[in-house]
mmCIF file of C-alpha atoms and ligand atoms in Angstrom:
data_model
loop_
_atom_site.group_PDB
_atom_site.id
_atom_site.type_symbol
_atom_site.label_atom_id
_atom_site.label_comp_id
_atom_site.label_asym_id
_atom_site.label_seq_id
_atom_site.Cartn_x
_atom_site.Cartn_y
_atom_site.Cartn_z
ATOM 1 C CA UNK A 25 -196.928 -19.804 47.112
ATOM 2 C CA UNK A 26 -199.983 -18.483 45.425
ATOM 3 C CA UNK A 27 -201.720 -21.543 45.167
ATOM 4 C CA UNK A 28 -200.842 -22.580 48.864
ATOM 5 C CA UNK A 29 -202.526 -19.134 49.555
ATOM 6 C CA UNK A 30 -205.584 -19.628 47.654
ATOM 7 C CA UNK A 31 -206.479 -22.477 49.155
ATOM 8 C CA UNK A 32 -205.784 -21.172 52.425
ATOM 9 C CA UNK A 33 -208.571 -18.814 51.319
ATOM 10 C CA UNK A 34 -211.022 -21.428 50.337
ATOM 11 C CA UNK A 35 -210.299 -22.954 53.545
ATOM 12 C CA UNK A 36 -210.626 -19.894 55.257
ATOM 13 C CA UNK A 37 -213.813 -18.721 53.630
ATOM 14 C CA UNK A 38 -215.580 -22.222 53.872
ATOM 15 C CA UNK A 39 -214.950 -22.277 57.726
ATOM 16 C CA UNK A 40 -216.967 -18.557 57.804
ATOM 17 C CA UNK A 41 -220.299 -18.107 58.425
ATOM 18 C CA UNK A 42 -222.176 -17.697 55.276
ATOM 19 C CA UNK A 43 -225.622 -16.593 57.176
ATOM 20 C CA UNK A 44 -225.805 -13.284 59.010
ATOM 21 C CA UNK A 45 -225.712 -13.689 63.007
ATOM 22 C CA UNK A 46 -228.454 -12.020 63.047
ATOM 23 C CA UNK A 47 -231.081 -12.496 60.771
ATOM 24 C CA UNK A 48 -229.802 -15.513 58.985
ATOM 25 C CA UNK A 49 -229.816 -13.658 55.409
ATOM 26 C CA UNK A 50 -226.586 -14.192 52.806
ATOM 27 C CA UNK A 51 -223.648 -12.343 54.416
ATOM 28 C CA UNK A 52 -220.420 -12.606 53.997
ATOM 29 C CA UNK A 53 -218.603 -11.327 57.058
ATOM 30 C CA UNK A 54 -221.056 -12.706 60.169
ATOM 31 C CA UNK A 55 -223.255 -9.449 59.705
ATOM 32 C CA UNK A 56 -225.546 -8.947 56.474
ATOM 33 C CA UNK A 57 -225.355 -5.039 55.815
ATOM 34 C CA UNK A 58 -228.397 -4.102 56.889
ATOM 35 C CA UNK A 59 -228.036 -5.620 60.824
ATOM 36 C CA UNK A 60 -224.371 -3.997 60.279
ATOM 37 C CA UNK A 61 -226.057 -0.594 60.974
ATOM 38 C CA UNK A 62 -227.856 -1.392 64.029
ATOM 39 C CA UNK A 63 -224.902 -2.775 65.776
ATOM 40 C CA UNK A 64 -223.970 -0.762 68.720
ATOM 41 C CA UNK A 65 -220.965 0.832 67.261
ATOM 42 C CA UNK A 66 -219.181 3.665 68.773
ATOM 43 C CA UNK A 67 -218.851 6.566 66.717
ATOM 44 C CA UNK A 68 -216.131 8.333 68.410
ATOM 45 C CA UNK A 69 -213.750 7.129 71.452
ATOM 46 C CA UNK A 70 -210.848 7.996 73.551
ATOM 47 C CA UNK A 71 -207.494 7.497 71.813
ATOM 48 C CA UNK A 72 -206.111 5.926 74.837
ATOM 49 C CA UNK A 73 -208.804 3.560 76.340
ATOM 50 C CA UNK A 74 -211.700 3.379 73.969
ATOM 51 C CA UNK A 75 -214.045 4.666 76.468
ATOM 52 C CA UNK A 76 -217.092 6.588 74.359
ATOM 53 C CA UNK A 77 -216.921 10.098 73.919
ATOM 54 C CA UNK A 78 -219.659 12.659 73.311
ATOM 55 C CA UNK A 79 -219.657 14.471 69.861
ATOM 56 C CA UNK A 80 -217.294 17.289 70.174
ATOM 57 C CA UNK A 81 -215.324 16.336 73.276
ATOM 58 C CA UNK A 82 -211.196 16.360 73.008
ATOM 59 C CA UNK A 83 -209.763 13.330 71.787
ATOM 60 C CA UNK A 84 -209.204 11.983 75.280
ATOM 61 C CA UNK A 85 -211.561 11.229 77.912
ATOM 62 C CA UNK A 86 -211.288 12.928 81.482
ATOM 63 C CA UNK A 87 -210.227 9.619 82.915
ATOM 64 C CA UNK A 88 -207.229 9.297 81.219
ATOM 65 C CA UNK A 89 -206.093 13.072 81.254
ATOM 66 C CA UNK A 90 -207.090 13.231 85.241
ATOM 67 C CA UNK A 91 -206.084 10.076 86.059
ATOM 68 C CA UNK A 92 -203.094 7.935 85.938
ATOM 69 C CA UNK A 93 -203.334 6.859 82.625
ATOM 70 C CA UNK A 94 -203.910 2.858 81.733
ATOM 71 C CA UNK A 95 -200.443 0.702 80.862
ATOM 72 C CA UNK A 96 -201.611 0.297 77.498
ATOM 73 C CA UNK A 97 -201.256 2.926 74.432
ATOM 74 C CA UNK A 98 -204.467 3.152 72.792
ATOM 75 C CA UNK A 99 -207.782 0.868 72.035
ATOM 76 C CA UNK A 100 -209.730 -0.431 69.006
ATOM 77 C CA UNK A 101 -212.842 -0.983 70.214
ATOM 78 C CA UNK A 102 -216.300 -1.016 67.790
ATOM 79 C CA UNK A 103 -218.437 -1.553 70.197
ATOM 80 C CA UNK A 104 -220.629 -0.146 72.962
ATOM 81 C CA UNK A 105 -221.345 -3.680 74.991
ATOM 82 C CA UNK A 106 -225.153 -3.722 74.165
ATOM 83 C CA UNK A 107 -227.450 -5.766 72.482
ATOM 84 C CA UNK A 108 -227.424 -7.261 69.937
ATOM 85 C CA UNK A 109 -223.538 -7.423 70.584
ATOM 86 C CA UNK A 110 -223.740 -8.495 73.792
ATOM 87 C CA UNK A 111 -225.743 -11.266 73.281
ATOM 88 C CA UNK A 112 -223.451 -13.047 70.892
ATOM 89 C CA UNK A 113 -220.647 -12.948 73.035
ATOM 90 C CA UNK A 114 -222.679 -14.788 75.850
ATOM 91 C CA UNK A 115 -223.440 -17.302 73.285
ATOM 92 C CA UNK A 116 -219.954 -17.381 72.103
ATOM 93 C CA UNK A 117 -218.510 -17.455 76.169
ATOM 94 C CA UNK A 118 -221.506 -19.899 77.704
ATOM 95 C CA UNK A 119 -222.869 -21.430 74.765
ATOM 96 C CA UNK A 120 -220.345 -22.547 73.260
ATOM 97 C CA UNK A 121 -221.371 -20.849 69.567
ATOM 98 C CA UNK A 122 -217.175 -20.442 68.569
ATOM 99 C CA UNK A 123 -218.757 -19.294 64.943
ATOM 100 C CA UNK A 124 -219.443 -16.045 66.711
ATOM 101 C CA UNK A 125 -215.984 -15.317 67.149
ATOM 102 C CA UNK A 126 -215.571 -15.375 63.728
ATOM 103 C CA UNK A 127 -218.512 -13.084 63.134
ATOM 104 C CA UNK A 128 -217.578 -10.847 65.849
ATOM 105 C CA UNK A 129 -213.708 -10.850 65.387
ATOM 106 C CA UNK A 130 -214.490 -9.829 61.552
ATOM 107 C CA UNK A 131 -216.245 -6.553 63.078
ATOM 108 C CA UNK A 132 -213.128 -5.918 64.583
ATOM 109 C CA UNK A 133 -211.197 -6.281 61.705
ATOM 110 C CA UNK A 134 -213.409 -4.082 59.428
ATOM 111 C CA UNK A 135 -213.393 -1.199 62.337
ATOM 112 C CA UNK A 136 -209.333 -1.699 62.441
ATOM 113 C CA UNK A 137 -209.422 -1.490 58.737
ATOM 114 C CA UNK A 138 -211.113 2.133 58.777
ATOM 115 C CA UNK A 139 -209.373 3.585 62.029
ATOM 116 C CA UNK A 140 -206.416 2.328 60.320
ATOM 117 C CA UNK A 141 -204.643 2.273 63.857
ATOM 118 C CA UNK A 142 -200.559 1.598 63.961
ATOM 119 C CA UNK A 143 -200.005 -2.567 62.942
ATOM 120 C CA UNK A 144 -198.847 -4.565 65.802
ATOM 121 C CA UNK A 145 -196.499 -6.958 64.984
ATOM 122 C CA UNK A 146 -198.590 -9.837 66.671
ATOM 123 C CA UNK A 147 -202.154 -10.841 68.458
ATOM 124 C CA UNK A 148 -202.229 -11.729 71.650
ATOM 125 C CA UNK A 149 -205.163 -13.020 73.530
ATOM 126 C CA UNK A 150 -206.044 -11.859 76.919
ATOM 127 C CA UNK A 151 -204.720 -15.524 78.245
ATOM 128 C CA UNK A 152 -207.245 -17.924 80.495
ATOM 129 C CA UNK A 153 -205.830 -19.699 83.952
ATOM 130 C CA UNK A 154 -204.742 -23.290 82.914
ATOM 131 C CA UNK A 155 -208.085 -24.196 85.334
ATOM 132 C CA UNK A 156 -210.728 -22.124 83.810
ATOM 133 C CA UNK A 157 -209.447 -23.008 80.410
ATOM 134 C CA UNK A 158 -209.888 -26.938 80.900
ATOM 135 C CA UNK A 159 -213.299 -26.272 82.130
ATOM 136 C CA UNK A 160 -214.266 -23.872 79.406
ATOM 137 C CA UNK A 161 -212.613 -25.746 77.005
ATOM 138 C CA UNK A 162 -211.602 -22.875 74.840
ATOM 139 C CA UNK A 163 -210.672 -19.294 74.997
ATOM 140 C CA UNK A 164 -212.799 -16.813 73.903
ATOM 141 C CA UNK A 165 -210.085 -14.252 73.482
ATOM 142 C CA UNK A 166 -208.075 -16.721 71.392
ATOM 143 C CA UNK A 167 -210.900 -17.685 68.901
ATOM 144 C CA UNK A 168 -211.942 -13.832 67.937
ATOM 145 C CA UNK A 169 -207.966 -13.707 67.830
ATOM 146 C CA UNK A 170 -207.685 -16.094 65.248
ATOM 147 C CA UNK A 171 -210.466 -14.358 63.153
ATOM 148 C CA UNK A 172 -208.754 -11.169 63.457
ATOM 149 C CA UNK A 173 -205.115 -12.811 62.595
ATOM 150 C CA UNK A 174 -206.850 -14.344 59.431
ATOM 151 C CA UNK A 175 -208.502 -11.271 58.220
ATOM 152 C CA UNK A 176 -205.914 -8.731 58.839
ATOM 153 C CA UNK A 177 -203.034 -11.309 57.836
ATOM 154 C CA UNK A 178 -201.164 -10.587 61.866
ATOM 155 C CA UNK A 179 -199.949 -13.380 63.751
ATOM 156 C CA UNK A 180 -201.866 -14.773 66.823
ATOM 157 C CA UNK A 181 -199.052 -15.805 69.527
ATOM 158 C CA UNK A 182 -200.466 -16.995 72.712
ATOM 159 C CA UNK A 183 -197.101 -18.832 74.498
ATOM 160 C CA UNK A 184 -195.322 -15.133 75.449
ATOM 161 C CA UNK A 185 -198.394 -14.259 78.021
ATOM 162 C CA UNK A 186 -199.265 -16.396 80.654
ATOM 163 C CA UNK A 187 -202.265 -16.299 83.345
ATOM 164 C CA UNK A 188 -199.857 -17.431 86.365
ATOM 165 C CA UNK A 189 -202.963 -16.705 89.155
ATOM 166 C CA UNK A 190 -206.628 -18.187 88.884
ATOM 167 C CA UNK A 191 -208.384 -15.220 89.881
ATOM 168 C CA UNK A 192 -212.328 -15.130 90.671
ATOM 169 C CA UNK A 193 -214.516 -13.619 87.867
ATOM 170 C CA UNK A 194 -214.262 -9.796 87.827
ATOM 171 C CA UNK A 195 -218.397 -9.669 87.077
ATOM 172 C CA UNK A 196 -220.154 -8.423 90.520
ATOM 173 C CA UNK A 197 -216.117 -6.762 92.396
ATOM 174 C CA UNK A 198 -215.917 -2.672 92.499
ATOM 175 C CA UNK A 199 -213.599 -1.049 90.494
ATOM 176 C CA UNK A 200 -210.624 -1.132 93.063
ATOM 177 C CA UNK A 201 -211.759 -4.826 93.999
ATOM 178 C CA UNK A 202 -210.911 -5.701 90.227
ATOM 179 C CA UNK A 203 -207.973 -3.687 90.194
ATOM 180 C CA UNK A 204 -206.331 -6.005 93.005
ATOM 181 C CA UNK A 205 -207.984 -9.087 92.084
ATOM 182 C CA UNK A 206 -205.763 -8.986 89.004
ATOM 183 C CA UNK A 207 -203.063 -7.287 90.373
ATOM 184 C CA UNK A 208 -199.797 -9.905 89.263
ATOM 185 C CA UNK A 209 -201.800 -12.386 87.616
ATOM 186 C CA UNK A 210 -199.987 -12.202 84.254
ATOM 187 C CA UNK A 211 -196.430 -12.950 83.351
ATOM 188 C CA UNK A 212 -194.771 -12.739 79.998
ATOM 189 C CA UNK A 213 -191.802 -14.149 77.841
ATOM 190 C CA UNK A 214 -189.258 -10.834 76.839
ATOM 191 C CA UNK A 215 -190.799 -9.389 73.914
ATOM 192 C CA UNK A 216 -188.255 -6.957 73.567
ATOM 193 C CA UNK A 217 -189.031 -3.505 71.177
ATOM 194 C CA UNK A 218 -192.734 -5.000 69.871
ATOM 195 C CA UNK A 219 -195.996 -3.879 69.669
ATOM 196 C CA UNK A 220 -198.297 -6.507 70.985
ATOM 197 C CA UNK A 221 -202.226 -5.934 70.364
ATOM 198 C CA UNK A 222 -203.877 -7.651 73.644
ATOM 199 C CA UNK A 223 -207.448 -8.880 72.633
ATOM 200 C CA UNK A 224 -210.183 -9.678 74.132
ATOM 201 C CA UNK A 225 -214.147 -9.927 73.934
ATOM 202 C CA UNK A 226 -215.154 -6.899 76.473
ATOM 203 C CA UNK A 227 -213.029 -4.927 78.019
ATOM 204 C CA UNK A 228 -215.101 -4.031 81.413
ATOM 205 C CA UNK A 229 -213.360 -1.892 83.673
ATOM 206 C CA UNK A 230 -210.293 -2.165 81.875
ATOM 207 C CA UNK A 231 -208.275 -3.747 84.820
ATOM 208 C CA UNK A 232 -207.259 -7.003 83.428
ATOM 209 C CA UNK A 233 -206.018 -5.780 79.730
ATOM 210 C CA UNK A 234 -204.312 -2.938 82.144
ATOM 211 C CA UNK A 235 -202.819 -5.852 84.124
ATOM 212 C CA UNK A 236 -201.980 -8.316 81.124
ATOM 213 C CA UNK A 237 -200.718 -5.114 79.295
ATOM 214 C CA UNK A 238 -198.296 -4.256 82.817
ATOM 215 C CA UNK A 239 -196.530 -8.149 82.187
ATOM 216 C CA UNK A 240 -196.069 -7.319 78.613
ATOM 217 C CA UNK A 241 -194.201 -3.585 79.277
ATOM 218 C CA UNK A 242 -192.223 -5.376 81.867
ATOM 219 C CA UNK A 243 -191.118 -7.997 79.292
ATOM 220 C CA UNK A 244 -190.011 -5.135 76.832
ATOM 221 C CA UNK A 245 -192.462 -4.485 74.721
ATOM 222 C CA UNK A 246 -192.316 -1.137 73.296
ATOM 223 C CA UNK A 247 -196.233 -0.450 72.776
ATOM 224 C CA UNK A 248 -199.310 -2.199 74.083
ATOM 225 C CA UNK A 249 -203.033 -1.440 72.482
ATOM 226 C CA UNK A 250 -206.090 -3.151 72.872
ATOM 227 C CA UNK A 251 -208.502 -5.042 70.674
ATOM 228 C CA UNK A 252 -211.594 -5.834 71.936
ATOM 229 C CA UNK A 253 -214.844 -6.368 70.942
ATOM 230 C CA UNK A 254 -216.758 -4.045 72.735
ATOM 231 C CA UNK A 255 -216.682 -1.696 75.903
ATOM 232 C CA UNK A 256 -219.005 -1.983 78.927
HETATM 233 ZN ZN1 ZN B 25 -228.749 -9.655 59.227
HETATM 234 ZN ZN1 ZN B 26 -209.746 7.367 78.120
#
């Protein structure tokens, strides 16, 4: 067992980037140290949907007291969605550069490790449409997943949650546009009494994690958070 597991950790460790992102000096996790402090982290957030908060405000933002709160429970989110953050996950989404999910999805991991938020029993990616997946060729949601599962030893399962409607991109639509736009677009398996993490490289608005995180109440799970890269 031991020896399986060590050289799953060669494996593991040869398959990560051994340059920073960045500046292309020795690091071990994607990021050297010193371009780890001028990523666009957010110091303090809203327990419930990540959203920044200013020093000294309550622990949840206006939105989600005044509002009807989101489907999901709470967010782990590092990141404001800025550069240089932003940037590598355009090249990881339209360039094709899958190392920076590894990069980025070991962010993720090292802010989970230090908000040391509740373990969900499994990663699931925010899925793609069946369409938009073939012509992508990959999801972006599924490779920072993978990092994540690897670093924080949680399963990835991406069969339960299904994209069942090809919507058009949410980039450019007004908040209630997005809202219907992915309004029934997600179906899952039963997942009955789990706590699925949903995760995904931005969260924008927050309407399709809210949607994805609707189909995966409905199919029993008992608590839904969010792990994303950053927040626009
Ligand atoms: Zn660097
Ligand atoms: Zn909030």
């Amino acid at each position: 067992m031991n020896a399986a597991r060590n050289v799953f950790a060669r494996v593991f460790d040869a398959l990560l980037p051994r340059r920073c992102a960045l500046c292309a000096a020795r690091a071990e996790r994607g990021f050297c140290g010193d371009c780890r402090q001028m990523l666009p982290w957010i110091a303090r957030a809203c327990e419930i949907c990540g959203a920044e908060l200013p020093a000294g405000a309550p622990g949840v933002c206006g939105g989600c007291q005044a509002e009807e709160p989101p489907s999901y429970d709470r967010a782990v989110i590092p990141f404001r969605y800025c550069e240089p953050v932003a940037g590598q996950i355009r090249l990881l989404k339209y360039r094709d550069q899958l190392g920076h999910a590894a990069a980025l999805g070991a962010m993720l991991s090292l802010h989970a490790r230090r908000a040391r938020p509740p373990h969900p029993d499994a990663l699931m990616p925010v899925p793609l449409h069946g369409k938009r997946l073939r012509l992508r060729g990959f999801n972006q949601a599924m490779e920072i997943a993978k990092s994540v599962g690897r670093e924080l030893g949680i399963e990835v399962r991406h069969r339960e949650l299904r994209r069942i409607k090809n919507t058009v991109p949410q980039v450019g639509l007004s908040h209630a546009a997005r809202r219907s736009n992915v309004r029934g677009a997600f179906r899952a398996s039963p997942l009955r009494g789990m706590h699925i993490a949903l995760v995904d490289d931005v969260v924008t608005s927050g309407s399709t994690v809210d949607a994805a995180a609707r189909a995966l109440k409905r199919a029993g799970a008992e608590t839904v958070s969010v792990w994303a890269v950053a927040r626009a």
